[in-house]
Amino acid sequence: MKYWTKGVLFTGAMWMGAVLHAQHCYWQQEVRYEMDIDMNVHTHQYDGHQRLWYINHSPDTLHQVFYHLYFNAFRKGSMMDMRNRTIADPHPKIGDKIRYITAGEEGWIRVERLRYRGKDVPFYEKGTILQVPLPEPILPGDTVLLEMKYRAQVPIQIRRSGRYNSEGIAYTMTQWYPKLCEYDEHGWHPTPYVGREFYGVWGDFTVRITIDTAFKIVATGILKNADASGVQPLKDPAKPLWTWIYEAQDVHDFAWSADPDYLIKRFVRDDGIVVQYAYQPGEATKHWEVLPEIMDFVFDYANAKYGKYPYPIYTFAQGGDGGMEYPMITMITGHRSLESLVGVSVHELMHSWYQGVLGFNESKYAWMDEGFTSYATTDIMHQVFPREPSSAPDIPEGAKELMELYLPPADNPFVKVLDRYIEYANSPYEEALCRHADHFRTNYAYGMGSYIKGQVFLYQLGGIIGEAQRDRGLRKFFYEWQFKHPTDEDFIRTMEKVSGIQLDWYLEYWIHRTSKIDYAIDSLWQERDGQAATAVRLVRVEEMPFPIDVELRLIDGRRYLYHIPLRIMFGHRPLEKGQYDGVQLLDDWPWTNPYYVMKLPFREDEIQAIIIDPLYKMADVRRNNNVLIVNSEN
Ligand SMILES: [Zn+2]
């Protein structure tokens, strides 16, 4: 489906027509890149000629534009270099490598000429950003041509892109061309390349790469001049070099990789989507042979659960320094065990949903980009390699009876993730997630926050609005916001719409703060009014409010579940009986009140135990105060 056809809503003065969509007055900028790249495989340098049509769908007059020049990060003294020399826990792949880089090894992009509206314009290089003041502004609705000539050098592989990675892949070409910065409702985003993350303008690419005939290329999009094999260009015997012509539509970035030893395997799925695998065949990459069958299952599962992959092709390419996602392609290292290979493949593929298609501003919402992707990865990996979680709650040794009462539910792969978050939340390093990805004080806080706490965000949503509603909301969000730039507020609105539950408080406490969840059983007493009734007083120990479940176990073996929603939710998740003899909704709990008294229609001597959050629906940081044994069985 072409974005451009829907783009009718966004053209010229028609941008206000977007109110017809779910997104009130939403607009976004648009690009069309045409690039000619001449790659010299002896000097590792390339000449680029870039014609960029930029369409200003914003209501604003633009007096300047910015480009990313990512490769300039790989020069001594760059912001990436300095950040890694000064941060408490430098990125292990970067460390002090940039400090000692030689001239022949460094990376750079040198813009030689830039023409705007047919005239040469001055430009200013500030590290990894090019600033271009415009002699004539770009008015709302204008389409302008920015034509650029540049020369660039591919750095040795240090982080993500570069030449000759640790497994010998010749060129990983990611963050490699002068890329226009995004302009949105918050203005320009000229984010220097310090470590992460990426944000681009939606549009179309035509890229013609001319390279020595020994090299094979895989890239974002479709090879337009393919021969019958589908993976090589038609050859011109008269020419010493080949030109690979790639086209991609409705994407916000373009990446490619090249290697003389690539084996490129091509599979056509039942739904017509082509899935490619490009790797150096050999003992170290033997598991790539079974990857297609597994990933075919993963595509089916992800399409059904998270929304249908909308592009015609996807390529898993050996390259890079671990795993990194790009539109329609990922670069992953290939010398891995089967489970590790599948794990990285699933994670990077799922970024097609949470970054590729839902183009989050990764700098602002790293927890959505990595958190949602990690959530889907945990879910899918459990389908591919099912196993029970090994973790047990944090209960003092010797309390065997407690342990037995409060085992984590089998078959829930997220219990381990909760444990990892709890360890982080109890450390001194936690930072609020509403932070620019480069500005976390430590790499540890960025990693645990965005991958783990971000993942717990989605998991816990199941406990708040119900798992089926959450999953339905994820699909609705995917279809309503595909090929756009949704924000955290947009996500919460979608979830409020599918559930009918107010959720602003969840963003406030989980994302904007470092509040923790800890509920406990404070006391229990037999009511003296002649009734068979017991009162249980619950206490919110930590700051964050959360709807809670309380299990009642009776001596006779019956088990009941009580659900206490928060008053600020103005609703509650659908309650299912499940394994219980009964389930009951109790009065809501105002967040202002630290205590809550629940009345149980049983005598104290009938009760075996009371358990808070028996189904592990929340990341309670102290589970050892969640169980009260009223009468021991023996
Ligand atoms: Zn990721």
XYZ file of C-alpha atoms and ligand atoms in Angstrom:
635
model
C 0.000 0.000 0.000
C 1.489 3.318 -1.027
C 1.649 6.047 1.518
C 1.360 8.517 -1.326
C -2.168 7.427 -2.165
C -3.211 8.172 1.393
C -0.955 11.227 1.180
C -3.724 13.040 -0.677
C -4.829 14.068 2.770
C -1.537 15.774 3.363
C -0.908 17.630 0.115
C -0.607 21.390 -0.052
C -3.174 23.402 1.797
C -5.171 20.210 2.232
C -3.231 19.204 5.344
C -6.139 20.259 7.504
C -8.105 17.517 5.814
C -6.246 15.143 8.094
C -8.938 15.722 10.721
C -10.846 13.076 8.797
C -8.310 10.602 10.152
C -8.076 9.294 13.678
C -5.184 11.710 14.223
C -6.485 15.181 14.827
C -4.656 17.697 12.589
C -1.735 15.329 12.204
C 0.837 16.180 9.527
C 4.246 14.890 8.573
C 7.001 15.884 6.169
C 7.810 13.890 3.044
C 10.974 13.084 1.099
C 11.860 11.482 -2.213
C 15.499 10.544 -2.510
C 17.292 9.693 -5.721
C 20.891 8.691 -5.156
C 23.755 7.628 -7.383
C 26.593 6.018 -5.491
C 29.996 5.148 -6.936
C 31.794 2.818 -4.578
C 35.572 2.382 -4.773
C 36.334 -0.903 -3.014
C 40.085 -0.191 -2.973
C 39.953 3.158 -1.152
C 36.658 2.381 0.698
C 35.435 5.762 -0.473
C 32.339 6.590 -2.479
C 31.005 9.531 -4.398
C 27.390 10.395 -3.934
C 25.015 12.455 -5.998
C 21.761 12.977 -4.166
C 18.618 14.608 -5.450
C 16.154 15.114 -2.639
C 12.639 16.388 -3.145
C 11.360 17.721 0.151
C 7.673 18.406 0.634
C 6.727 20.717 3.472
C 3.378 19.452 4.747
C 3.827 21.409 7.973
C 1.918 24.633 8.616
C 5.307 26.323 9.209
C 7.686 28.360 7.057
C 11.144 26.753 7.177
C 14.205 29.013 7.065
C 16.802 26.273 7.359
C 17.231 22.520 6.983
C 19.516 20.003 8.716
C 21.112 16.765 7.563
C 22.644 13.880 9.506
C 26.241 13.047 8.526
C 26.510 9.958 10.720
C 29.901 8.724 9.482
C 31.558 11.846 10.929
C 31.109 10.219 14.352
C 34.044 7.941 13.535
C 36.695 10.637 13.793
C 38.953 11.301 16.743
C 37.409 13.838 19.130
C 33.871 13.377 17.823
C 30.950 13.599 20.236
C 30.645 9.798 20.093
C 34.346 9.495 20.948
C 34.152 12.003 23.810
C 30.969 10.523 25.232
C 32.580 7.098 25.423
C 35.698 8.493 27.025
C 33.727 10.226 29.766
C 30.628 8.148 30.546
C 30.863 5.862 33.597
C 30.157 2.718 31.596
C 31.348 3.221 27.981
C 29.719 1.159 25.263
C 31.811 -2.040 25.103
C 31.902 -1.917 21.304
C 33.175 1.667 21.222
C 35.313 2.196 24.330
C 38.355 4.208 23.283
C 38.544 2.812 19.737
C 37.688 6.117 18.040
C 40.447 7.878 19.977
C 43.085 5.733 18.310
C 41.608 5.590 14.795
C 43.968 6.445 11.883
C 43.130 8.689 8.927
C 42.665 5.706 6.639
C 40.352 4.003 9.127
C 38.105 6.871 10.074
C 34.728 7.635 8.617
C 33.548 10.905 7.140
C 31.065 12.505 4.774
C 32.270 15.652 3.008
C 29.569 17.653 1.301
C 31.103 19.277 -1.764
C 28.188 21.151 -3.170
C 24.558 21.796 -2.287
C 22.067 23.405 -4.647
C 18.675 24.672 -3.522
C 16.082 26.041 -5.933
C 18.782 25.771 -8.638
C 21.378 27.879 -6.764
C 24.450 26.920 -4.748
C 23.900 27.560 -1.041
C 26.387 27.682 1.865
C 26.290 24.958 4.500
C 27.951 24.422 7.866
C 29.231 21.105 9.133
C 28.859 20.682 12.912
C 30.222 17.215 13.570
C 27.548 14.766 12.511
C 25.045 17.484 11.577
C 24.995 19.722 8.501
C 23.191 23.018 9.003
C 21.872 24.748 5.905
C 20.389 28.259 6.247
C 18.128 28.869 3.262
C 18.283 32.133 1.291
C 14.597 31.694 0.471
C 12.306 29.934 2.932
C 10.273 26.783 2.275
C 6.638 27.771 2.585
C 3.876 25.464 3.802
C 2.921 23.220 0.890
C 6.173 23.824 -1.060
C 8.056 21.043 -2.809
C 11.739 21.886 -3.171
C 14.725 20.115 -4.707
C 17.931 19.847 -2.668
C 20.727 18.532 -4.861
C 23.966 17.469 -3.245
C 27.347 16.125 -4.260
C 29.504 14.531 -1.610
C 32.379 12.152 -1.012
C 32.501 9.756 1.924
C 34.802 7.205 3.502
C 33.526 4.014 5.117
C 35.085 3.702 8.595
C 36.469 0.488 9.969
C 33.638 -1.229 11.786
C 33.310 0.157 15.301
C 29.608 0.619 15.868
C 26.773 -0.638 13.627
C 28.171 0.358 10.220
C 31.595 0.120 8.627
C 33.915 -2.069 6.658
C 35.077 -5.589 7.459
C 33.137 -6.420 10.578
C 34.342 -9.035 13.060
C 33.024 -11.796 10.794
C 34.589 -10.366 7.651
C 31.540 -8.847 5.962
C 33.002 -6.224 3.643
C 30.519 -3.340 3.903
C 27.748 -2.673 6.403
C 26.264 0.517 4.988
C 23.928 1.899 7.612
C 23.647 5.552 8.670
C 25.773 6.123 5.585
C 24.288 8.934 3.449
C 23.456 12.602 4.140
C 19.998 12.101 5.613
C 17.585 14.969 6.092
C 16.630 15.470 9.743
C 12.970 15.197 10.669
C 10.831 18.247 11.323
C 7.634 17.590 13.243
C 5.216 19.325 15.599
C 8.122 19.712 18.049
C 10.369 21.329 15.402
C 13.677 20.140 13.976
C 15.484 17.086 15.375
C 19.175 17.646 14.505
C 20.298 15.016 16.999
C 24.089 14.517 16.880
C 25.174 10.891 16.451
C 26.452 10.053 19.918
C 25.261 6.484 20.242
C 21.601 6.109 19.403
C 18.758 6.419 18.197
C 17.231 7.169 14.846
C 14.379 9.202 13.457
C 13.762 9.972 9.810
C 11.398 11.562 7.312
C 8.880 9.254 5.627
C 9.203 8.873 1.884
C 10.525 6.988 -1.128
C 14.049 6.049 -2.193
C 15.661 5.176 -5.509
C 19.304 4.220 -4.976
C 21.718 3.218 -7.739
C 24.924 1.706 -6.381
C 27.805 1.036 -8.745
C 30.395 -1.381 -7.363
C 33.013 -3.928 -8.436
C 31.398 -7.027 -10.004
C 32.861 -9.262 -7.270
C 30.407 -7.822 -4.719
C 26.825 -8.815 -3.975
C 24.460 -6.309 -2.427
C 21.327 -6.586 -0.313
C 19.396 -3.483 0.663
C 16.200 -1.849 1.829
C 13.541 -2.361 -0.852
C 13.387 -4.178 -4.139
C 16.154 -4.770 -6.676
C 14.604 -3.243 -9.780
C 17.087 -4.477 -12.393
C 17.292 -8.074 -11.185
C 18.029 -10.977 -13.480
C 16.075 -14.249 -13.325
C 17.688 -15.163 -9.988
C 16.035 -12.137 -8.392
C 19.134 -11.402 -6.309
C 21.628 -10.102 -8.888
C 21.407 -7.261 -11.392
C 21.278 -7.911 -15.121
C 24.860 -7.913 -16.282
C 26.293 -5.679 -18.915
C 29.328 -7.663 -20.187
C 30.838 -4.511 -21.617
C 31.070 -2.892 -18.168
C 33.681 -3.615 -15.499
C 31.279 -2.487 -12.755
C 27.688 -3.323 -11.960
C 24.949 -0.976 -10.937
C 22.403 -2.257 -8.449
C 19.169 -0.282 -8.572
C 17.065 -0.449 -5.433
C 13.687 1.139 -4.822
C 11.825 1.467 -1.543
C 8.553 3.199 -0.753
C 7.029 4.398 2.515
C 10.228 4.111 4.546
C 12.223 6.502 6.713
C 15.708 5.156 6.047
C 17.719 3.143 3.554
C 20.481 0.645 4.386
C 22.576 -1.832 2.399
C 25.412 -4.265 2.801
C 27.852 -5.809 0.353
C 30.168 -8.774 0.390
C 31.836 -10.912 -2.303
C 31.026 -14.142 -0.419
C 27.346 -13.591 0.262
C 25.059 -16.519 -0.409
C 21.657 -14.910 -0.998
C 18.710 -17.246 -0.422
C 15.289 -16.105 -1.435
C 11.966 -17.524 -0.199
C 8.487 -16.517 -1.290
C 5.955 -16.885 1.498
C 2.377 -18.015 0.954
C 1.229 -14.411 1.301
C 3.660 -13.376 -1.464
C 6.182 -11.621 0.776
C 9.781 -12.386 -0.206
C 12.133 -13.183 2.674
C 15.853 -13.209 1.918
C 18.873 -14.485 3.844
C 22.317 -13.165 2.894
C 25.317 -14.725 4.652
C 28.741 -16.263 4.134
C 28.086 -20.008 4.073
C 30.252 -22.197 6.334
C 30.402 -24.090 9.619
C 30.028 -20.910 11.706
C 26.779 -20.001 9.934
C 25.285 -23.495 9.662
C 22.174 -22.531 11.629
C 21.203 -20.063 8.885
C 20.033 -23.115 6.936
C 17.103 -23.724 9.317
C 16.357 -20.056 9.907
C 13.916 -19.698 6.954
C 11.536 -22.333 8.298
C 11.496 -20.816 11.789
C 11.118 -17.253 10.549
C 8.229 -18.271 8.325
C 6.369 -19.360 11.467
C 7.406 -16.103 13.179
C 6.022 -14.017 10.305
C 2.684 -15.874 10.515
C 2.487 -15.443 14.283
C 3.500 -11.769 14.221
C 1.130 -10.923 11.364
C -1.810 -12.397 13.271
C -0.955 -10.983 16.687
C 0.730 -7.642 16.003
C -0.660 -6.591 12.601
C 0.312 -7.539 9.076
C 3.792 -6.762 7.777
C 3.034 -4.286 4.987
C 6.162 -4.381 2.784
C 6.841 -6.763 -0.133
C 10.250 -7.979 1.078
C 12.449 -8.495 4.126
C 16.153 -9.402 4.249
C 18.223 -10.882 7.076
C 21.804 -9.880 6.250
C 24.958 -10.981 7.997
C 26.731 -7.755 8.929
C 27.005 -5.078 11.568
C 28.092 -5.664 15.148
C 25.214 -7.522 16.761
C 21.755 -6.698 15.519
C 20.333 -3.486 14.164
C 17.064 -2.851 12.399
C 16.443 -0.904 9.217
C 13.420 -0.738 6.945
C 12.967 -4.085 5.157
C 16.448 -5.259 6.222
C 18.415 -6.072 9.339
C 22.152 -6.410 9.886
C 22.962 -9.195 12.336
C 26.145 -11.002 13.202
C 25.896 -14.575 12.021
C 28.265 -16.761 14.050
C 25.746 -17.819 16.669
C 24.020 -20.746 18.318
C 20.589 -21.550 16.909
C 18.730 -19.942 19.807
C 20.866 -16.822 19.691
C 20.455 -16.554 15.908
C 16.691 -16.945 16.157
C 16.581 -14.520 19.101
C 18.380 -11.719 17.278
C 16.417 -12.407 14.072
C 13.082 -12.207 15.895
C 14.072 -9.057 17.770
C 15.251 -7.201 14.668
C 12.303 -8.399 12.597
C 9.859 -7.158 15.254
C 11.443 -3.719 14.959
C 9.705 -3.678 11.572
C 6.540 -3.221 13.609
C 8.000 -1.026 16.357
C 10.232 1.399 14.504
C 10.011 0.406 10.839
C 6.261 0.822 10.359
C 5.398 2.744 13.520
C 8.137 5.334 13.088
C 8.670 6.301 16.717
C 11.083 9.094 17.448
C 13.540 6.662 18.983
C 15.438 9.414 20.754
C 12.366 10.456 22.710
C 10.627 7.088 23.002
C 13.408 4.506 23.201
C 11.193 2.580 25.637
C 8.508 2.185 22.955
C 10.968 1.239 20.223
C 13.056 -1.240 22.245
C 10.458 -2.036 24.890
C 7.641 -3.021 22.543
C 10.080 -4.921 20.323
C 11.491 -6.763 23.331
C 7.984 -7.557 24.534
C 7.108 -9.144 21.176
C 10.466 -10.961 21.175
C 9.853 -12.533 24.602
C 6.378 -13.561 23.479
C 7.543 -15.077 20.170
C 10.668 -16.754 21.557
C 8.424 -18.501 24.063
C 6.396 -19.851 21.140
C 9.536 -21.075 19.349
C 11.459 -22.358 22.384
C 8.844 -22.949 25.111
C 10.107 -23.406 28.653
C 8.953 -22.629 32.140
C 10.296 -19.600 33.941
C 12.869 -20.620 36.514
C 12.452 -17.667 38.781
C 10.931 -17.838 42.255
C 9.692 -14.937 44.348
C 11.945 -13.116 46.751
C 10.858 -14.838 49.946
C 13.161 -15.476 52.909
C 14.769 -18.887 53.139
C 13.030 -21.281 55.452
C 9.594 -19.981 54.491
C 8.890 -23.060 52.416
C 5.152 -22.895 52.886
C 5.123 -19.334 51.588
C 7.125 -20.353 48.554
C 4.708 -23.099 47.708
C 1.764 -20.746 47.969
C 3.320 -18.175 45.739
C 4.995 -19.845 42.809
C 5.176 -17.839 39.594
C 2.656 -19.073 37.033
C 4.198 -21.733 34.823
C 4.315 -20.927 31.136
C 4.715 -17.183 31.691
C 7.981 -16.058 30.066
C 7.590 -12.515 31.414
C 8.223 -13.435 35.060
C 11.965 -13.352 34.350
C 11.579 -9.945 32.741
C 9.773 -8.666 35.848
C 12.660 -9.933 37.963
C 15.219 -8.115 35.832
C 13.236 -4.886 36.093
C 12.914 -5.285 39.877
C 16.663 -5.708 40.205
C 17.132 -2.495 38.199
C 14.447 -0.591 40.112
C 16.128 -1.546 43.388
C 19.520 -0.323 42.097
C 20.678 3.297 42.482
C 20.819 3.771 38.678
C 17.202 3.970 37.613
C 16.195 7.035 35.571
C 12.763 8.096 34.313
C 12.048 6.800 30.815
C 10.866 10.124 29.367
C 14.464 10.957 28.518
C 16.359 11.410 25.275
C 18.092 8.102 24.574
C 21.580 9.668 24.440
C 21.192 11.475 27.721
C 20.791 8.611 30.178
C 23.595 8.887 32.734
C 24.673 5.304 32.133
C 24.347 2.788 29.324
C 23.036 0.426 32.000
C 20.073 2.701 32.763
C 19.322 3.171 29.069
C 19.446 -0.572 28.436
C 17.443 -1.705 31.452
C 14.994 1.160 31.100
C 14.193 0.930 27.420
C 14.454 -2.848 26.851
C 13.246 -4.171 30.203
C 11.089 -1.519 31.875
C 9.613 -0.650 28.475
C 8.722 -4.299 27.996
C 7.141 -4.475 31.471
C 5.034 -1.438 30.479
C 3.198 -3.544 27.873
C 3.104 -6.643 30.048
C 1.485 -4.799 32.983
C -1.064 -3.234 30.660
C -2.556 -6.726 30.468
C -3.204 -6.569 34.217
C -4.772 -3.114 33.945
C -7.058 -3.406 30.906
C -6.931 -7.164 30.208
C -4.676 -9.111 27.895
C -7.155 -9.448 25.036
C -7.852 -5.693 25.086
C -4.147 -4.918 25.136
C -3.517 -7.196 22.156
C -6.462 -5.707 20.272
C -5.122 -2.246 21.098
C -1.682 -3.153 19.764
C -3.199 -4.125 16.407
C -5.436 -1.034 16.277
C -2.425 1.158 17.043
C -0.411 -0.563 14.322
C -3.037 -0.081 11.633
C -3.979 3.476 12.609
C -0.456 4.770 12.927
C 1.493 2.831 10.301
C 3.837 4.971 8.178
C 3.541 7.774 10.712
C 5.258 9.016 13.885
C 3.066 8.065 16.848
C 3.934 9.282 20.362
C 3.449 7.802 23.829
C 0.256 9.852 24.226
C -1.090 8.449 20.946
C -0.476 4.946 22.246
C -2.234 5.612 25.540
C -5.215 7.139 23.700
C -5.556 4.009 21.561
C -5.473 1.808 24.658
C -8.047 4.021 26.379
C -10.318 3.709 23.357
C -10.154 -0.094 23.179
C -10.582 -0.549 26.935
C -12.792 2.351 28.002
C -10.366 2.777 30.919
C -8.501 5.987 31.824
C -4.747 5.411 31.591
C -3.019 8.808 31.910
C -1.849 7.860 35.422
C 0.049 4.861 34.036
C 2.192 7.005 31.729
C 2.678 9.464 34.563
C 3.970 6.979 37.114
C 5.673 4.356 34.934
C 7.303 6.574 32.301
C 7.661 10.050 33.760
C 8.945 8.942 37.150
C 10.903 6.185 38.814
C 7.999 5.259 41.077
C 7.857 1.637 42.143
C 5.022 -0.724 42.942
C 4.854 -2.359 46.348
C 1.630 -3.512 47.930
C 1.542 -5.412 51.219
C -0.860 -6.979 53.685
C -0.853 -4.791 56.731
C -3.177 -6.590 59.162
C -6.160 -8.911 59.472
C -8.873 -9.164 62.101
C -12.095 -11.046 62.823
C -15.092 -8.721 62.705
C -16.853 -8.531 66.072
C -20.366 -7.834 64.762
C -21.529 -11.437 64.998
C -21.074 -11.967 61.251
C -18.759 -14.534 59.774
C -16.487 -11.865 58.381
C -12.811 -11.060 58.342
C -11.272 -7.701 57.520
C -7.944 -7.447 55.715
C -6.084 -4.178 55.552
C -3.854 -3.651 52.512
C -1.212 -0.958 52.241
C 0.431 0.738 49.278
C 4.040 0.916 50.482
C 5.681 2.537 47.441
C 4.482 5.538 45.471
C 2.984 3.967 42.369
C -0.709 3.011 42.409
C -1.789 -0.072 40.494
C -4.986 -2.120 40.262
C -4.428 -5.251 42.318
C -5.647 -8.810 42.585
C -5.938 -10.501 45.967
C -6.273 -14.253 46.308
C -8.085 -15.814 49.241
C -7.208 -19.429 50.040
C -9.493 -21.290 52.395
C -8.507 -24.235 54.584
C -11.025 -26.392 52.680
C -9.099 -25.792 49.434
C -11.397 -23.232 47.810
C -9.710 -20.261 46.182
C -11.248 -16.862 45.362
C -9.852 -13.906 43.453
C -10.752 -10.307 44.311
C -9.943 -7.429 41.973
C -9.477 -3.862 43.233
C -9.271 -1.279 40.422
C -7.973 2.242 40.934
C -10.616 4.938 41.128
C -8.739 7.035 38.502
C -9.237 4.220 35.975
C -13.060 4.692 35.946
C -13.327 1.078 34.892
C -11.648 -2.274 35.290
C -10.356 -5.120 33.193
C -12.761 -7.978 32.344
C -12.580 -10.525 35.149
C -12.166 -14.188 34.376
C -12.758 -17.020 36.798
C -9.881 -19.063 35.426
C -8.538 -21.470 38.013
C -10.585 -19.893 40.848
C -13.829 -20.948 42.491
C -15.024 -17.399 42.127
C -13.898 -13.921 41.146
C -15.264 -10.697 42.557
C -14.883 -7.010 41.836
C -14.368 -4.841 44.924
C -14.712 -1.075 45.426
C -12.087 0.993 43.682
C -9.057 2.332 45.565
C -8.397 6.094 45.430
C -4.688 6.715 44.827
C -4.629 9.292 47.601
C -5.314 6.591 50.209
C -2.385 4.518 51.438
C -4.694 1.938 53.067
C -7.611 -0.151 51.884
C -9.777 -2.470 53.962
C -11.446 -5.428 52.285
C -14.121 -7.507 54.005
C -14.191 -11.249 53.402
C -17.348 -13.278 54.147
C -15.413 -15.969 56.028
C -14.284 -16.489 59.601
C -10.607 -16.040 60.338
C -10.270 -19.729 61.218
C -11.541 -20.714 57.749
C -8.743 -18.827 55.984
C -5.442 -20.407 55.071
C -3.747 -17.457 53.355
C -4.127 -14.113 51.594
C -1.921 -13.420 48.547
C -1.484 -10.130 46.700
C -0.912 -10.382 42.925
C -1.006 -14.193 42.733
C -0.963 -14.087 38.919
C 2.163 -11.904 38.679
C 0.439 -9.170 36.728
C 2.616 -6.394 38.133
C 6.270 -5.781 38.982
C 5.895 -5.626 42.747
C 9.392 -4.798 43.978
C 8.931 -6.623 47.283
C 7.011 -9.824 46.873
C 7.915 -11.133 50.331
C 5.235 -8.913 51.901
C 2.532 -10.110 49.512
C 1.588 -13.268 51.406
C -0.028 -13.610 54.803
C -0.479 -17.109 56.175
C -3.468 -16.990 58.524
C -3.695 -20.664 59.472
C -1.087 -23.235 58.607
C -2.401 -26.431 57.092
C -0.841 -28.582 59.789
Zn 16.201 -3.473 19.368
